[in-house]
């Protein structure tokens, strides 16, 4: 029995009439997956969770702007982000409070802040999804998407928000600004279809409005589980390939938030191996990061994926430059 189911059943045994402590969390991770986990935390600890979720089209970015606007009078205690670049931005401008959770000890250093301001868990990969009714030989590299054979047949989410924005910043860091700009210009010239979000990319590919797309493992996996005519693959896995971008969930405490101790408990809970197992076994199919933790699906093993060799801090520093280019030259 999973932690969510077990805690829910335990919560039915009784209730307290005393006032409950509370924690306020801003959540960019999909509500369908995050809300049951937060309810399980409530049931286990007796701490009331007040959660604010963001929309598919502006998630992460909208919450980050809200946290920045509230910096002098914080309303939130915890930020559960669905990626890392914007979390690192908040660290740089002083919105986050240092807290090293004991549960972060077995998370690889590459997926957590060296100074203890945030930690990652339950990663998604940026993958190529394709329509199996129309595509027998899918592209196996992100850079194949600009080939003439895919003109007008490729979908990506608007790269101003969420994991697609993170992916864009990663390209700017790994390739260099000029090569990354050329790639996005080539995508635009190849009549790329710009979707409202990653799930929209999946749906466009499933219906055949696009034949190939860039999305995340959770959205792609849901398409497969729902019986849609789609499959997906990790791109750039060749020996000298660019590699696949892994994007962890991240969690951090907000500086001067009103409920520090409950915030620490929530961070500890989210960084536990139990939650990584829940996320890996769910429809989201997220990749466990804890060292030695077995993934329920062989394909989700961290050591089986050729990753982009990227420094998260350097990539996060590319975000402003990347967003300016995307707004001024890609989105028109």
Coordinates of C-alpha atoms in Angstrom, one line a residue:
X1 CA 0.0 0.0 0.0
X2 CA 1.4 3.4 -0.9
X3 CA 2.0 6.2 1.6
X4 CA -0.9 8.2 0.3
X5 CA -3.4 5.4 0.7
X6 CA -2.0 4.3 4.0
X7 CA -2.0 7.7 5.6
X8 CA -5.5 8.4 4.3
X9 CA -6.8 5.2 6.0
X10 CA -5.0 6.1 9.2
X11 CA -6.6 9.6 9.2
X12 CA -10.1 8.0 9.4
X13 CA -9.4 6.7 12.9
X14 CA -10.0 9.9 14.6
X15 CA -9.7 13.7 14.6
X16 CA -8.6 16.5 16.8
X17 CA -10.7 19.5 17.9
X18 CA -7.7 21.6 18.8
X19 CA -6.6 24.3 16.3
X20 CA -4.3 22.9 13.7
X21 CA -0.9 24.3 12.8
X22 CA -0.7 25.2 9.1
X23 CA 1.7 25.6 6.3
X24 CA 1.2 27.6 3.1
X25 CA 2.7 26.1 -0.1
X26 CA 2.8 27.4 -3.6
X27 CA 2.8 24.5 -6.0
X28 CA 3.8 24.4 -9.7
X29 CA 3.7 20.6 -9.9
X30 CA 0.5 19.3 -11.5
X31 CA -2.3 19.4 -9.0
X32 CA -3.5 16.0 -9.9
X33 CA -0.3 14.5 -8.5
X34 CA 0.7 17.1 -5.9
X35 CA -2.7 17.5 -4.1
X36 CA -3.0 13.8 -2.9
X37 CA 0.6 14.0 -1.5
X38 CA -0.2 17.2 0.4
X39 CA -3.4 15.7 1.8
X40 CA -1.3 12.7 3.0
X41 CA 1.0 15.1 4.7
X42 CA -2.0 16.7 6.5
X43 CA -3.3 13.3 7.6
X44 CA 0.1 12.1 8.9
X45 CA 1.2 15.3 10.7
X46 CA -2.0 17.1 11.6
X47 CA -0.7 20.2 9.9
X48 CA -3.2 22.0 7.7
X49 CA -1.9 22.6 4.2
X50 CA -3.0 25.7 2.3
X51 CA -1.9 25.2 -1.3
X52 CA -2.0 27.7 -4.2
X53 CA -1.6 26.0 -7.6
X54 CA -0.7 27.6 -10.9
X55 CA -2.1 27.0 -14.4
X56 CA -0.6 25.0 -17.3
X57 CA 0.1 28.0 -19.4
X58 CA 1.9 30.1 -16.8
X59 CA 3.0 27.7 -14.1
X60 CA 6.2 28.2 -12.3
X61 CA 6.7 31.7 -13.8
X62 CA 3.4 33.0 -12.3
X63 CA 4.2 31.7 -8.9
X64 CA 7.8 33.0 -9.0
X65 CA 6.5 36.5 -9.8
X66 CA 4.1 36.2 -6.9
X67 CA 6.9 35.2 -4.5
X68 CA 9.0 38.1 -5.6
X69 CA 6.2 40.5 -5.2
X70 CA 5.5 39.2 -1.7
X71 CA 9.2 39.1 -0.7
X72 CA 8.9 41.9 1.9
X73 CA 5.7 40.4 3.4
X74 CA 5.8 36.6 2.6
X75 CA 2.5 34.8 2.5
X76 CA 4.0 31.4 1.6
X77 CA 6.2 29.1 3.6
X78 CA 7.2 26.6 1.0
X79 CA 7.7 26.6 -2.8
X80 CA 7.2 23.2 -4.6
X81 CA 8.4 23.9 -8.1
X82 CA 8.3 21.6 -11.1
X83 CA 11.7 22.6 -12.2
X84 CA 14.9 24.1 -10.9
X85 CA 15.9 27.2 -12.9
X86 CA 13.4 29.5 -11.4
X87 CA 14.0 28.1 -7.9
X88 CA 17.7 29.0 -8.4
X89 CA 16.6 32.5 -9.5
X90 CA 14.7 32.9 -6.2
X91 CA 17.8 31.8 -4.3
X92 CA 19.9 34.5 -6.1
X93 CA 17.6 37.3 -5.3
X94 CA 17.2 36.4 -1.6
X95 CA 13.7 35.0 -1.5
X96 CA 14.6 31.6 -0.1
X97 CA 15.7 30.5 3.4
X98 CA 18.5 28.0 3.9
X99 CA 17.4 24.6 5.2
X100 CA 19.2 21.3 4.7
X101 CA 16.8 18.5 5.1
X102 CA 18.1 15.2 6.6
X103 CA 16.2 13.5 3.8
X104 CA 18.3 15.2 1.1
X105 CA 21.5 13.4 2.2
X106 CA 21.2 10.6 -0.4
X107 CA 20.1 12.9 -3.3
X108 CA 23.0 13.5 -5.7
X109 CA 24.8 16.8 -5.3
X110 CA 24.0 17.7 -8.9
X111 CA 20.3 17.9 -7.9
X112 CA 20.5 20.1 -4.9
X113 CA 21.8 23.5 -3.8
X114 CA 25.4 23.2 -2.5
X115 CA 24.5 25.9 0.1
X116 CA 21.3 24.1 1.2
X117 CA 18.6 26.5 -0.1
X118 CA 16.7 23.9 -2.2
X119 CA 16.8 20.3 -3.1
X120 CA 15.4 18.3 -6.0
X121 CA 13.4 15.1 -6.1
X122 CA 11.2 13.1 -8.6
X123 CA 12.7 14.2 -11.9
X124 CA 11.1 14.3 -15.3
X125 CA 13.0 14.0 -18.6
X126 CA 12.5 16.0 -21.7
X127 CA 11.5 13.5 -24.4
X128 CA 10.4 13.2 -28.0
X129 CA 6.9 11.9 -28.4
X130 CA 5.6 10.7 -31.7
X131 CA 2.4 9.4 -33.4
X132 CA 2.7 5.6 -34.0
X133 CA 0.1 5.6 -36.7
X134 CA 2.1 8.0 -38.9
X135 CA 5.7 7.7 -37.8
X136 CA 7.7 4.5 -38.2
X137 CA 11.2 6.1 -37.7
X138 CA 11.0 8.9 -35.2
X139 CA 13.7 11.5 -34.8
X140 CA 16.2 10.4 -32.1
X141 CA 17.7 13.9 -31.5
X142 CA 16.2 17.2 -30.5
X143 CA 18.2 18.7 -33.4
X144 CA 16.5 16.5 -35.9
X145 CA 13.3 18.5 -35.4
X146 CA 14.5 21.3 -37.7
X147 CA 14.9 18.8 -40.6
X148 CA 12.8 19.5 -43.7
X149 CA 10.9 16.2 -43.3
X150 CA 9.4 17.5 -40.1
X151 CA 8.3 20.9 -41.4
X152 CA 5.0 21.8 -39.9
X153 CA 4.8 18.5 -38.1
X154 CA 6.6 19.3 -34.8
X155 CA 4.9 20.7 -31.6
X156 CA 6.5 22.3 -28.6
X157 CA 5.1 24.2 -25.7
X158 CA 5.6 28.0 -25.5
X159 CA 9.2 28.2 -24.2
X160 CA 8.5 31.1 -21.8
X161 CA 7.0 28.9 -19.1
X162 CA 7.6 25.7 -17.2
X163 CA 10.0 22.9 -18.3
X164 CA 10.1 24.1 -21.9
X165 CA 11.6 27.4 -20.7
X166 CA 14.0 25.5 -18.6
X167 CA 14.9 23.4 -21.7
X168 CA 15.5 26.6 -23.7
X169 CA 17.9 27.9 -21.0
X170 CA 19.7 24.6 -21.0
X171 CA 20.3 24.8 -24.8
X172 CA 21.6 28.4 -24.4
X173 CA 24.1 27.1 -21.7
X174 CA 25.1 23.9 -23.5
X175 CA 25.3 25.1 -27.1
X176 CA 26.2 28.8 -26.4
X177 CA 23.8 31.7 -27.2
X178 CA 24.4 31.9 -30.9
X179 CA 24.0 28.2 -31.7
X180 CA 20.9 28.1 -29.4
X181 CA 19.3 31.1 -31.2
X182 CA 20.0 29.5 -34.5
X183 CA 18.2 26.3 -33.4
X184 CA 15.1 28.3 -32.3
X185 CA 15.1 30.3 -35.5
X186 CA 15.4 27.1 -37.5
X187 CA 12.5 25.6 -35.5
X188 CA 10.4 28.7 -36.3
X189 CA 11.4 28.5 -40.0
X190 CA 10.4 24.9 -40.0
X191 CA 6.8 26.0 -39.0
X192 CA 6.9 24.5 -35.5
X193 CA 3.5 24.4 -33.8
X194 CA 3.6 26.2 -30.5
X195 CA 1.2 24.6 -28.0
X196 CA -0.2 26.0 -24.7
X197 CA 1.6 23.4 -22.6
X198 CA 3.3 20.0 -22.5
X199 CA 0.0 18.1 -22.2
X200 CA -1.3 20.0 -25.2
X201 CA 1.8 18.9 -27.2
X202 CA 0.9 15.3 -26.3
X203 CA -2.6 15.8 -27.4
X204 CA -1.6 17.4 -30.7
X205 CA 0.6 14.4 -31.5
X206 CA -2.0 11.9 -30.4
X207 CA -4.6 13.4 -32.8
X208 CA -2.1 13.7 -35.7
X209 CA -2.3 17.5 -35.8
X210 CA 1.4 17.2 -35.1
X211 CA 3.4 14.0 -35.7
X212 CA 6.3 14.7 -33.3
X213 CA 6.7 16.8 -30.2
X214 CA 8.9 17.8 -27.3
X215 CA 7.3 17.1 -23.9
X216 CA 8.0 15.7 -20.5
X217 CA 7.9 12.0 -19.4
X218 CA 4.8 12.5 -17.2
X219 CA 2.7 13.9 -20.1
X220 CA 4.0 11.4 -22.6
X221 CA 3.5 8.5 -20.2
X222 CA -0.1 9.5 -19.6
X223 CA -0.7 9.3 -23.4
X224 CA 0.6 5.8 -23.5
X225 CA -1.4 4.7 -20.5
X226 CA -4.6 6.2 -22.0
X227 CA -4.1 4.1 -25.1
X228 CA -3.4 7.0 -27.4
X229 CA -1.4 6.2 -30.6
X230 CA 1.9 7.6 -29.1
X231 CA 5.3 6.4 -27.9
X232 CA 8.2 8.4 -26.6
X233 CA 12.0 8.2 -26.4
X234 CA 14.9 9.8 -24.6
X235 CA 16.6 12.0 -27.2
X236 CA 20.3 12.2 -28.0
X237 CA 21.4 8.9 -26.4
X238 CA 24.1 8.1 -28.9
X239 CA 27.6 7.6 -27.7
X240 CA 28.6 11.2 -28.6
X241 CA 25.0 12.5 -28.2
X242 CA 24.0 15.7 -26.5
X243 CA 22.1 13.8 -23.9
X244 CA 18.6 14.1 -22.3
X245 CA 17.7 17.0 -20.0
X246 CA 16.5 15.8 -16.6
X247 CA 14.4 18.4 -14.7
X248 CA 13.7 17.7 -11.0
X249 CA 10.9 18.9 -8.8
X250 CA 12.5 21.3 -6.3
X251 CA 11.4 22.3 -2.9
X252 CA 12.5 25.3 -0.8
X253 CA 11.5 27.3 2.3
X254 CA 10.5 30.9 1.8
X255 CA 12.6 33.4 3.8
X256 CA 10.6 35.0 6.7
X257 CA 7.6 32.8 5.9
X258 CA 5.0 32.7 8.8
X259 CA 5.2 29.0 9.6
X260 CA 8.8 27.8 9.7
X261 CA 8.6 24.6 11.7
X262 CA 5.7 23.2 9.7
X263 CA 7.5 24.3 6.5
X264 CA 10.5 22.2 7.5
X265 CA 8.3 19.2 8.1
X266 CA 6.7 19.5 4.7
X267 CA 10.1 19.8 3.0
X268 CA 11.3 16.7 4.8
X269 CA 8.1 14.8 3.8
X270 CA 8.5 15.8 0.1
X271 CA 12.2 14.7 0.1
X272 CA 11.5 11.3 1.5
X273 CA 12.0 8.1 -0.4
X274 CA 8.4 7.3 0.1
X275 CA 7.3 10.3 -2.0
X276 CA 9.8 9.5 -4.7
X277 CA 8.4 5.9 -4.9
X278 CA 4.8 7.3 -5.1
X279 CA 5.8 9.7 -7.9
X280 CA 7.6 7.0 -9.8
X281 CA 4.8 4.5 -9.5
X282 CA 2.1 7.0 -10.5
X283 CA 0.9 8.0 -13.9
X284 CA 3.5 10.8 -13.7
X285 CA 6.3 8.2 -13.9
X286 CA 8.9 10.5 -12.3
X287 CA 12.5 9.4 -12.0
X288 CA 13.7 8.7 -8.4
X289 CA 16.9 10.6 -7.5
X290 CA 17.8 9.1 -4.1
X291 CA 20.9 7.0 -4.4
X292 CA 20.1 3.3 -4.2
X293 CA 16.4 3.7 -4.6
X294 CA 15.0 1.2 -7.1
X295 CA 12.6 2.6 -9.8
X296 CA 9.5 0.5 -10.3
X297 CA 10.1 0.7 -14.1
X298 CA 13.5 -0.1 -15.6
X299 CA 13.3 2.7 -18.1
X300 CA 13.2 5.2 -15.2
X301 CA 16.5 4.2 -13.7
X302 CA 18.7 7.4 -13.3
X303 CA 21.9 5.5 -14.2
X304 CA 20.3 4.3 -17.5
X305 CA 19.9 7.7 -19.0
X306 CA 22.6 9.6 -20.8
X307 CA 22.1 13.1 -19.3
X308 CA 23.1 16.5 -20.6
X309 CA 26.3 17.4 -18.7
X310 CA 25.1 20.7 -17.5
X311 CA 25.7 22.9 -14.5
X312 CA 22.4 24.0 -13.1
X313 CA 23.7 27.3 -11.7
X314 CA 25.2 28.3 -15.0
X315 CA 22.0 27.3 -16.8
X316 CA 19.9 29.3 -14.4
X317 CA 22.1 32.3 -15.1
X318 CA 21.1 32.0 -18.8
X319 CA 17.4 32.4 -18.1
X320 CA 17.1 36.2 -18.5
X321 CA 19.0 36.2 -21.8
X322 CA 17.0 33.2 -23.0
X323 CA 13.6 34.7 -22.2
X324 CA 14.5 38.0 -23.9
X325 CA 15.3 36.2 -27.1
X326 CA 12.2 34.0 -27.0
X327 CA 9.9 37.0 -26.4
X328 CA 11.6 39.2 -29.0
X329 CA 12.4 36.7 -31.8
X330 CA 10.6 33.4 -31.3
X331 CA 7.1 34.5 -30.1
X332 CA 5.7 36.7 -32.9

